[in-house]
PDB file of C-alpha atoms in Angstrom:
ATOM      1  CA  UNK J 163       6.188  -8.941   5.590  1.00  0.00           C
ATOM      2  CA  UNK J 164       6.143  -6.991   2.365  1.00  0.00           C
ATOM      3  CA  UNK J 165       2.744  -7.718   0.783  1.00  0.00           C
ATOM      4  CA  UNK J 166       3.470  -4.919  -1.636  1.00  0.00           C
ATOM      5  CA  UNK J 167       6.544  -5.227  -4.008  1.00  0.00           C
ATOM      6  CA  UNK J 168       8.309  -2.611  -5.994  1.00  0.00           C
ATOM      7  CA  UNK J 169      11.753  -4.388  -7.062  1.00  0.00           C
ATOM      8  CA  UNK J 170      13.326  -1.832  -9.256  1.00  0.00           C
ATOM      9  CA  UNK J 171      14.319   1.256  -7.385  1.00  0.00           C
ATOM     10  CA  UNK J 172      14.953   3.192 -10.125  1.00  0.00           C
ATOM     11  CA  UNK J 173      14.426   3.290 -14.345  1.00  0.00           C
ATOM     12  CA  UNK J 174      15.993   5.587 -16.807  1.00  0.00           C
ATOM     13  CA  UNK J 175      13.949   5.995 -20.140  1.00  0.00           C
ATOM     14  CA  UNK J 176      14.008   8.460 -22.842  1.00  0.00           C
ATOM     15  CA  UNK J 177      12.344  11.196 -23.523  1.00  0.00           C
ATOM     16  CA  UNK J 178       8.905   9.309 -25.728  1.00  0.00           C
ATOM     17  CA  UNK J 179       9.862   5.971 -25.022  1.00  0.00           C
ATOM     18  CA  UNK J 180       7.913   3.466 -22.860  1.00  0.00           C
ATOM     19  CA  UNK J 181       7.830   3.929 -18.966  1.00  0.00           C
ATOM     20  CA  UNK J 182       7.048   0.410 -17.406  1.00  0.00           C
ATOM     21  CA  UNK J 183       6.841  -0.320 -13.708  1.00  0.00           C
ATOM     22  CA  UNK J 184       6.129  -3.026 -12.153  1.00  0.00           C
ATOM     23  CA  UNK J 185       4.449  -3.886  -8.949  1.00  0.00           C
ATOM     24  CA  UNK J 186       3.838  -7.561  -7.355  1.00  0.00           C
ATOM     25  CA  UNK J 187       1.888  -8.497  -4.104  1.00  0.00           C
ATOM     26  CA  UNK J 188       1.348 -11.571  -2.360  1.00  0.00           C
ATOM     27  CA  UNK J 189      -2.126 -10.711  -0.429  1.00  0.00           C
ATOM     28  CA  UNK J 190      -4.833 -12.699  -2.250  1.00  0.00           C
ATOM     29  CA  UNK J 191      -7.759 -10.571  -0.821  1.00  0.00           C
ATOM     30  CA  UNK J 192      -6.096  -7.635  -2.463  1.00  0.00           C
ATOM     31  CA  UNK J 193      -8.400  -6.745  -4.992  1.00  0.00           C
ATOM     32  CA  UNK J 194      -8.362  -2.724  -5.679  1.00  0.00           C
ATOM     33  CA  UNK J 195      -4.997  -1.415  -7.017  1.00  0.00           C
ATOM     34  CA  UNK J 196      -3.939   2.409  -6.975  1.00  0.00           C
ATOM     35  CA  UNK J 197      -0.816   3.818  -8.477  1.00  0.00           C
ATOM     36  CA  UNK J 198       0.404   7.329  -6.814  1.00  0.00           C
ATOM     37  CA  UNK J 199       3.007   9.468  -8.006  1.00  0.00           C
ATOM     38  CA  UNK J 200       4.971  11.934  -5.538  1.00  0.00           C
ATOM     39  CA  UNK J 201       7.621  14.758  -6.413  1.00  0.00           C
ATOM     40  CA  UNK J 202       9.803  15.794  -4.204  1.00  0.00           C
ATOM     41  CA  UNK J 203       9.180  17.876  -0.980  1.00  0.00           C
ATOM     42  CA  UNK J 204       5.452  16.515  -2.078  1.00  0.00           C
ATOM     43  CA  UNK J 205       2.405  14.549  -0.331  1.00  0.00           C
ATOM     44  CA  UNK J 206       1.824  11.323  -3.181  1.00  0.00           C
ATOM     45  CA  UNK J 207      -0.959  12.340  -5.515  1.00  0.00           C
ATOM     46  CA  UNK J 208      -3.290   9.478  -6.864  1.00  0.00           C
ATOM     47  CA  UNK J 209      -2.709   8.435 -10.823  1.00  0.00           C
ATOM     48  CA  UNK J 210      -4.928   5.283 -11.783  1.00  0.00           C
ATOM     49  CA  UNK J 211      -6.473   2.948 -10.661  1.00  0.00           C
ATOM     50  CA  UNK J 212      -7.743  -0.925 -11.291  1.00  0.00           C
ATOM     51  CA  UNK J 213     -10.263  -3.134 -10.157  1.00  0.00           C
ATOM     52  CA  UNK J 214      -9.698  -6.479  -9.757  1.00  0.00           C
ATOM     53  CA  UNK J 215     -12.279  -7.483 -12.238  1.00  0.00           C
ATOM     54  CA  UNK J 216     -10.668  -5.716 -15.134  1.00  0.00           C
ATOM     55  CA  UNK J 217      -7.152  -6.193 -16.561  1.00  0.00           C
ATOM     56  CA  UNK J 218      -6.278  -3.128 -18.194  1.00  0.00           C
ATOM     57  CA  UNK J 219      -7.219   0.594 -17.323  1.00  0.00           C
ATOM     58  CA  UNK J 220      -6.400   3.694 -19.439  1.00  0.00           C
ATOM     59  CA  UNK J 221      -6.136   7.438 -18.869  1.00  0.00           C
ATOM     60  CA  UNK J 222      -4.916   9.403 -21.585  1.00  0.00           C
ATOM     61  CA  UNK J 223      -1.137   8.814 -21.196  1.00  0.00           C
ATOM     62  CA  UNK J 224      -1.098   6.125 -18.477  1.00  0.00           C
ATOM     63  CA  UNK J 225      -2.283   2.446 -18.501  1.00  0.00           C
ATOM     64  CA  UNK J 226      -2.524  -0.106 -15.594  1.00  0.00           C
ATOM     65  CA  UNK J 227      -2.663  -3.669 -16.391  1.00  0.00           C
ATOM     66  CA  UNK J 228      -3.444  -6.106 -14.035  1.00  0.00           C
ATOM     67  CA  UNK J 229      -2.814 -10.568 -13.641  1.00  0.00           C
ATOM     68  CA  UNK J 230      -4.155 -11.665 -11.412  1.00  0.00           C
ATOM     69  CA  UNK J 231      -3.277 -14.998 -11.386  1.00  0.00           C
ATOM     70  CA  UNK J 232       0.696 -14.229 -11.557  1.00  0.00           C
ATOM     71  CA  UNK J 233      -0.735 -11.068  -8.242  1.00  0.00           C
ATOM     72  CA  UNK J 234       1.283  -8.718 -11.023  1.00  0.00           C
ATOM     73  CA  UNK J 235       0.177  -5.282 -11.813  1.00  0.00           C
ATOM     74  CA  UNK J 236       2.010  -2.658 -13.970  1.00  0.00           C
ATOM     75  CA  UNK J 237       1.790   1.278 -15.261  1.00  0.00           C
ATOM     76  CA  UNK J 238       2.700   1.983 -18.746  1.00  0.00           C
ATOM     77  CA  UNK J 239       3.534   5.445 -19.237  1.00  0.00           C
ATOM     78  CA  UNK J 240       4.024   6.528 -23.318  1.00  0.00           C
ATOM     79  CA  UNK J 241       4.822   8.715 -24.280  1.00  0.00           C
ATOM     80  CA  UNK J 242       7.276   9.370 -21.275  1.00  0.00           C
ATOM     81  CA  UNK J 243       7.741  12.924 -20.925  1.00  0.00           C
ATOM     82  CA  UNK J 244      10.267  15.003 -18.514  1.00  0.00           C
ATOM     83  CA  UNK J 245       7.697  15.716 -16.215  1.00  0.00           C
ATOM     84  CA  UNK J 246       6.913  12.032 -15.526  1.00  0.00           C
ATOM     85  CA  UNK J 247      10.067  11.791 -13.333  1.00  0.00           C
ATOM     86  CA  UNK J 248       8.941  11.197  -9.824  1.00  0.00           C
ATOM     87  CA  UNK J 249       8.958   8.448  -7.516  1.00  0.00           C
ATOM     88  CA  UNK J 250       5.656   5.999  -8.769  1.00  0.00           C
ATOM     89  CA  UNK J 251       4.371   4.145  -5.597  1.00  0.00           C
ATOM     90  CA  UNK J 252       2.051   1.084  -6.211  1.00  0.00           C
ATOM     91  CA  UNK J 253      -0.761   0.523  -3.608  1.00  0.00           C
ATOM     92  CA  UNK J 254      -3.575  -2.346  -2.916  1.00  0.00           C
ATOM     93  CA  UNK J 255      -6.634  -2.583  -0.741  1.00  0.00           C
ATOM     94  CA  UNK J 256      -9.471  -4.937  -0.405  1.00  0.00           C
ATOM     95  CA  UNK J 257     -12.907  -3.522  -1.383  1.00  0.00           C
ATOM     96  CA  UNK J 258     -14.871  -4.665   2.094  1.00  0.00           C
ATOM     97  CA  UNK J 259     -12.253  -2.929   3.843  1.00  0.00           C
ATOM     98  CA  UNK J 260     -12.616  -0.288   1.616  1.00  0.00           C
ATOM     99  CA  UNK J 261     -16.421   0.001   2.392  1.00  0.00           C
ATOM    100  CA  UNK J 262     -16.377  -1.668   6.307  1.00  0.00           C
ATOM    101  CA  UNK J 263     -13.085   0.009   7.659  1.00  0.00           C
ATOM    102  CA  UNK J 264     -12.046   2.598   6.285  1.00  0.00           C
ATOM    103  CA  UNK J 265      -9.420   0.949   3.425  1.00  0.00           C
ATOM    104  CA  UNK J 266      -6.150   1.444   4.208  1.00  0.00           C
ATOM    105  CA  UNK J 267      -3.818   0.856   1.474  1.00  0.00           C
ATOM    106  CA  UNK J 268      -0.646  -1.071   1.703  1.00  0.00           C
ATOM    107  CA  UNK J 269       1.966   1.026  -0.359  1.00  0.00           C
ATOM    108  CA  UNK J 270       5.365  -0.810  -2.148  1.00  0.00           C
ATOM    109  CA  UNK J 271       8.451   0.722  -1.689  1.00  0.00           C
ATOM    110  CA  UNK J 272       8.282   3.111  -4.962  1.00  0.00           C
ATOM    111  CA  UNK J 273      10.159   3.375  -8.525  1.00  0.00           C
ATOM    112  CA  UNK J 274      12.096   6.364  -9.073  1.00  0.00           C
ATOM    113  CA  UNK J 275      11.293   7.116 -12.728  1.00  0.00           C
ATOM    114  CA  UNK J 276      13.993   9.379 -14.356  1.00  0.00           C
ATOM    115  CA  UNK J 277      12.981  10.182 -18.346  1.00  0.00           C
ATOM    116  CA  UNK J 278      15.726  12.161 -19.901  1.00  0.00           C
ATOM    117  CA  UNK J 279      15.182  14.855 -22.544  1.00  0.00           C
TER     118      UNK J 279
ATOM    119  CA  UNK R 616      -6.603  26.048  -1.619  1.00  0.00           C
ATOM    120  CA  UNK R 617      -8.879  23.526  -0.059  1.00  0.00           C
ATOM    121  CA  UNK R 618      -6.247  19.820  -0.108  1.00  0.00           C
ATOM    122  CA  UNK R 619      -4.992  18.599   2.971  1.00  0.00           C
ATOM    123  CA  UNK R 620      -2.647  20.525   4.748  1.00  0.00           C
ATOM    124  CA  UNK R 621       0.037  19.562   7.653  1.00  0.00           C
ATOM    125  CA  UNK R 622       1.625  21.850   9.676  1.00  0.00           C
ATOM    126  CA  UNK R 623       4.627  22.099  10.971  1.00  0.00           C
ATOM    127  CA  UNK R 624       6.228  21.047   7.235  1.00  0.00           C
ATOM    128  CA  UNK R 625       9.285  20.559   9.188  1.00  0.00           C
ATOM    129  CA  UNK R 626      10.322  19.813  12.745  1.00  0.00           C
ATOM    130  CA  UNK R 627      13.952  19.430  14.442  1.00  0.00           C
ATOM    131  CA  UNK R 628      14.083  18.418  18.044  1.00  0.00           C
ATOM    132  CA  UNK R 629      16.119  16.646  20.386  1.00  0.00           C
ATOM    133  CA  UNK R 630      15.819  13.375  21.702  1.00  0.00           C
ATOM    134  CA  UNK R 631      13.683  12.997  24.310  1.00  0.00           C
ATOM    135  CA  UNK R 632      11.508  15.850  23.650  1.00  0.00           C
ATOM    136  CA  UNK R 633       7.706  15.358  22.601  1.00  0.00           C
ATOM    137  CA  UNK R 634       6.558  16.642  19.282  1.00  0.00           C
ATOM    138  CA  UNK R 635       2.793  17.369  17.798  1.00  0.00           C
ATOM    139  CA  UNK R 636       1.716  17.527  14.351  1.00  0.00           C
ATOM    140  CA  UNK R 637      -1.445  18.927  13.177  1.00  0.00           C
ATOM    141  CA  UNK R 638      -3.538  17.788  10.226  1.00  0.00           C
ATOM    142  CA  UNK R 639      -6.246  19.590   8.398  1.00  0.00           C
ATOM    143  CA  UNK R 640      -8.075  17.200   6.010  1.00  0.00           C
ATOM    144  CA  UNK R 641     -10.570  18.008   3.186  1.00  0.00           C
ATOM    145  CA  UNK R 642     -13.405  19.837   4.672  1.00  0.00           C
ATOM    146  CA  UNK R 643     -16.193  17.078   3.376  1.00  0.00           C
ATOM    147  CA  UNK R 644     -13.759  13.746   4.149  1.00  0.00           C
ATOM    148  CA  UNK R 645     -14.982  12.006   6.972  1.00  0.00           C
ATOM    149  CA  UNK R 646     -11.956   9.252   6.826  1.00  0.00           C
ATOM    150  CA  UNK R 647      -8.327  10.465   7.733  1.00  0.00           C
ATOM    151  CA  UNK R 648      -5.131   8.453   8.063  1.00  0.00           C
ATOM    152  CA  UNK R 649      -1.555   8.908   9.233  1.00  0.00           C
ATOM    153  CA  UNK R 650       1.174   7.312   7.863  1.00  0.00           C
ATOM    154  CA  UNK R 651       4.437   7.693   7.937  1.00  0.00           C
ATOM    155  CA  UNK R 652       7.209   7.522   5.431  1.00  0.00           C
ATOM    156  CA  UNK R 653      10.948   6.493   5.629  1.00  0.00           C
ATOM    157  CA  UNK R 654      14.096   6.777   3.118  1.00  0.00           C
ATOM    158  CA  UNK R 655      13.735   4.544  -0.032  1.00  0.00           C
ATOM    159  CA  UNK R 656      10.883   3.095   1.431  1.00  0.00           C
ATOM    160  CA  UNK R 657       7.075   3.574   0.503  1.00  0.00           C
ATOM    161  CA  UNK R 658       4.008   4.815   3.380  1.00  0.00           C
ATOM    162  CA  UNK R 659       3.309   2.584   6.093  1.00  0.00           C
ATOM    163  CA  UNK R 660      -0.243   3.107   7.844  1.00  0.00           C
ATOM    164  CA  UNK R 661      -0.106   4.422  11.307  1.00  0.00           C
ATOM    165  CA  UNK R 662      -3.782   4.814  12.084  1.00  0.00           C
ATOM    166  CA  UNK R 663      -7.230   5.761  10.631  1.00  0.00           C
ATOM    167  CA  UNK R 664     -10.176   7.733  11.537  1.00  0.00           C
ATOM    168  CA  UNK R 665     -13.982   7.641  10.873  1.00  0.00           C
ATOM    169  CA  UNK R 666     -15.078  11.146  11.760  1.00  0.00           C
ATOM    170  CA  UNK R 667     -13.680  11.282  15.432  1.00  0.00           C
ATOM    171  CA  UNK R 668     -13.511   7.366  16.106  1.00  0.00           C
ATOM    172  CA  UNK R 669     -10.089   6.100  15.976  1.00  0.00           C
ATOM    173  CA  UNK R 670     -10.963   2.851  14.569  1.00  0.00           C
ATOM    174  CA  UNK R 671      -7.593   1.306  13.365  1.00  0.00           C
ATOM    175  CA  UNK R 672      -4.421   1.549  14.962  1.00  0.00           C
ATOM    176  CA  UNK R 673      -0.619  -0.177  13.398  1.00  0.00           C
ATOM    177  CA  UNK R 674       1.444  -2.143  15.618  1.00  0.00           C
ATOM    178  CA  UNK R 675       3.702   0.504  14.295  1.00  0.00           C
ATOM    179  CA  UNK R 676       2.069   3.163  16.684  1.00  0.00           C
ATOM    180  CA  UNK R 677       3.672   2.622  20.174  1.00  0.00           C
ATOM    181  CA  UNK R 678       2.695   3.504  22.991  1.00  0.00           C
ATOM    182  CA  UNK R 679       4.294   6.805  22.153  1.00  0.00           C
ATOM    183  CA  UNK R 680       2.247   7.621  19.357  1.00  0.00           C
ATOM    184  CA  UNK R 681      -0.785   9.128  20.047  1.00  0.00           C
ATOM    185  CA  UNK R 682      -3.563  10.699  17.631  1.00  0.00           C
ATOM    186  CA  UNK R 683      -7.088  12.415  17.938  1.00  0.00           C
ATOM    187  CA  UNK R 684      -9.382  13.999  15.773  1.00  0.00           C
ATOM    188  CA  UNK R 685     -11.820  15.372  18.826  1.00  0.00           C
ATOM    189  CA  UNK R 686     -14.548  16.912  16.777  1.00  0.00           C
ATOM    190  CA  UNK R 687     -14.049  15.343  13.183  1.00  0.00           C
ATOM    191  CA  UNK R 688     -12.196  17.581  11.451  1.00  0.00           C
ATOM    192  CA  UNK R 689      -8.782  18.410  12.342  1.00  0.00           C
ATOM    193  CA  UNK R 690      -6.423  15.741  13.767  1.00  0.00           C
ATOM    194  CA  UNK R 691      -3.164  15.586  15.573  1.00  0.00           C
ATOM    195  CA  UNK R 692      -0.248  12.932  16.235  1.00  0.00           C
ATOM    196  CA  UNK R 693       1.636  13.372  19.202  1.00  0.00           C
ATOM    197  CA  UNK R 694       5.121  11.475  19.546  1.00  0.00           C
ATOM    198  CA  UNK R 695       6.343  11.436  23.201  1.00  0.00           C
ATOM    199  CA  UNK R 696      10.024  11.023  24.186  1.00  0.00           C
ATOM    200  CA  UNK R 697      11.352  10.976  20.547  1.00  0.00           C
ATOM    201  CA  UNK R 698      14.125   8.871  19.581  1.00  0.00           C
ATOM    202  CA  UNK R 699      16.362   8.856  16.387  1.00  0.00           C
ATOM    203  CA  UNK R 700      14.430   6.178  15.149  1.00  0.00           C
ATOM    204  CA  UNK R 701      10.947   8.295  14.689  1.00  0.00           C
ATOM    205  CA  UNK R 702      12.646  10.113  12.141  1.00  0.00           C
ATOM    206  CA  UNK R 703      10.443  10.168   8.951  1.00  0.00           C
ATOM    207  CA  UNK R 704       8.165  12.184   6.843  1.00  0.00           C
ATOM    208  CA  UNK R 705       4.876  12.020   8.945  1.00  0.00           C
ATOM    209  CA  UNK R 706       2.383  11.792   6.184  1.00  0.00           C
ATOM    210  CA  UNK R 707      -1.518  12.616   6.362  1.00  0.00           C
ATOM    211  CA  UNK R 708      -4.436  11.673   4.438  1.00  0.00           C
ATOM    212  CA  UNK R 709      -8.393  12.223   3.371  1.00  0.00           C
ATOM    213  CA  UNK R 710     -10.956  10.542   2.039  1.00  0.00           C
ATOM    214  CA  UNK R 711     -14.449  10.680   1.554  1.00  0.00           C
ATOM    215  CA  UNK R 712     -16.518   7.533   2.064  1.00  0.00           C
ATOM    216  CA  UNK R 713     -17.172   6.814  -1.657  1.00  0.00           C
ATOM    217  CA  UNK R 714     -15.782  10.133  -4.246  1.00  0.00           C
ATOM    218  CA  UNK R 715     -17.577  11.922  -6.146  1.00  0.00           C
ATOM    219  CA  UNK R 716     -16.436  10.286  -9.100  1.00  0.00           C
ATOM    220  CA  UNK R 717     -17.137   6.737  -7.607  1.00  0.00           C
ATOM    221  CA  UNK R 718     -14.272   5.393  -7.418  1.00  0.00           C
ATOM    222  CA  UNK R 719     -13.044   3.824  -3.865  1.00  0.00           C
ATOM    223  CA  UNK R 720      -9.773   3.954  -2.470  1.00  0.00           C
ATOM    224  CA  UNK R 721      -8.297   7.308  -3.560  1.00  0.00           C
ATOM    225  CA  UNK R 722      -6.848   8.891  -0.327  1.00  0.00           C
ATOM    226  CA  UNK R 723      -5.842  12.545  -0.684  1.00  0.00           C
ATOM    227  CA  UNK R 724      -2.812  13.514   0.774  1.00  0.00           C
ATOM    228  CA  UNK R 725      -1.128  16.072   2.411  1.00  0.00           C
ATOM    229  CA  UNK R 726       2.640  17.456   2.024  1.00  0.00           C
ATOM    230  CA  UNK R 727       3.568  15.899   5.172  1.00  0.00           C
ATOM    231  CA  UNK R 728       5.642  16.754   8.140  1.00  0.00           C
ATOM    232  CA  UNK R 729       9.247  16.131   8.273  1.00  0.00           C
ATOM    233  CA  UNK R 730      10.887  15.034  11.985  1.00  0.00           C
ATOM    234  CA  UNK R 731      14.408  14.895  12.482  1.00  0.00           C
ATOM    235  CA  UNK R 732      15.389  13.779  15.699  1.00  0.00           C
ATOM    236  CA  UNK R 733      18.773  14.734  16.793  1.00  0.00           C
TER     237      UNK R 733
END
């Protein structure tokens, strides 16, 4: 059972356009959200995060929103830049597990972002 | 550099055979995870570690899989009589209990360790 969703494989955007990817999941406990981003030949490397009692987190280039109700999260990326292309890999946890057993995070399948010059 | 680091990066054997890969986690994380990582597809936990206690394994670890972290720091992941299907990027991670920053959740990983089973 994929609790995690990443539906599109892949986006395309131009260079300073919008970057949006989308992430659903279907565990209701899931209430801490962490997007990773991973290059090539790389280990992921953490990007931003959200707690479920906000519905929007910003840092600098990259925003996370989060509905609850609809168990939707996405990452805005603007402006996209060349360097943004990787594969984006959405991730939830539960904060008692987080805190009681170590917090594991369930990963979706990834978004390879391409942004073209 | 002071991240997590796996080693080997890369690892070719033959069916059958039994493989080992080493992790070295961030010297002050007390947590470390395995997981391991397949084409098109995003990490899937493998197992976790509170200093040297093993406390979560994935149904995904047969009884072929086997992992230790014997004093706390360093931990391995043995795969015994490999089959084609264990090929994946093996995929290691840290994590301190809360950061510094105080944020939860962030786990720290490594490059990973790429099998191939022939």
């Amino acid at each position: 059972d994929q609790q995690v969703k990443q539906n599109s494989p892949s986006l395309s955007v131009q260079e300073g356009r919008i970057s949006i990817l989308n992430c659903d999941y279907t565990n209701s406990m899931f209430d801490y959200f962490l997007w990773y981003k991973k290059y090539p030949a790389e280990g992921p490397t953490f990007l931003i995060s959200i707690s479920s009692i906000k519905d929007k987190n910003e840092d600098g280039r990259f925003t996370v929103f989060l509905n609850k109700s609809a168990k939707h999260l996405s990452l805005h990326i603007v402006p996209s830049q060349p360097g943004d292309s990787a594969v984006y890999f959405c991730a939830a946890t539960d904060l008692f597990m987080i805190y009681n057993q170590g917090g594991k995070l369930i990963f979706g399948q990834g978004t390879e972002l391409s942004v073209k010059p | 550099d002071t991240g997590v680091s796996q080693d080997p990066r890369h690892k070719i054997t033959k069916r059958g055979q039994n493989v080992t890969f080493r992790c070295d986690p961030i010297s002050e994380h007390n947590r470390l995870y395995w997981y391991r990582q397949t084409l098109g597809q995003g990490p899937e936990f493998l197992t976790y570690f509170q200093n040297e206690a093993q406390l979560e394994k994935s149904r995904l670890l047969s009884d072929r899989f086997s992992a230790e972290r014997p004093k706390g720091s360093f931990s391995t992941l043995e795969i015994q009589r490999t089959e084609q299907g264990d090929s994946a990027m093996y995929l290691c991670a840290s994590s301190p209990e809360i950061n510094r920053d105080g944020n939860t959740g962030e786990l720290f990983f490594g490059e990973g360790s790429r099998l191939t089973v022939l």
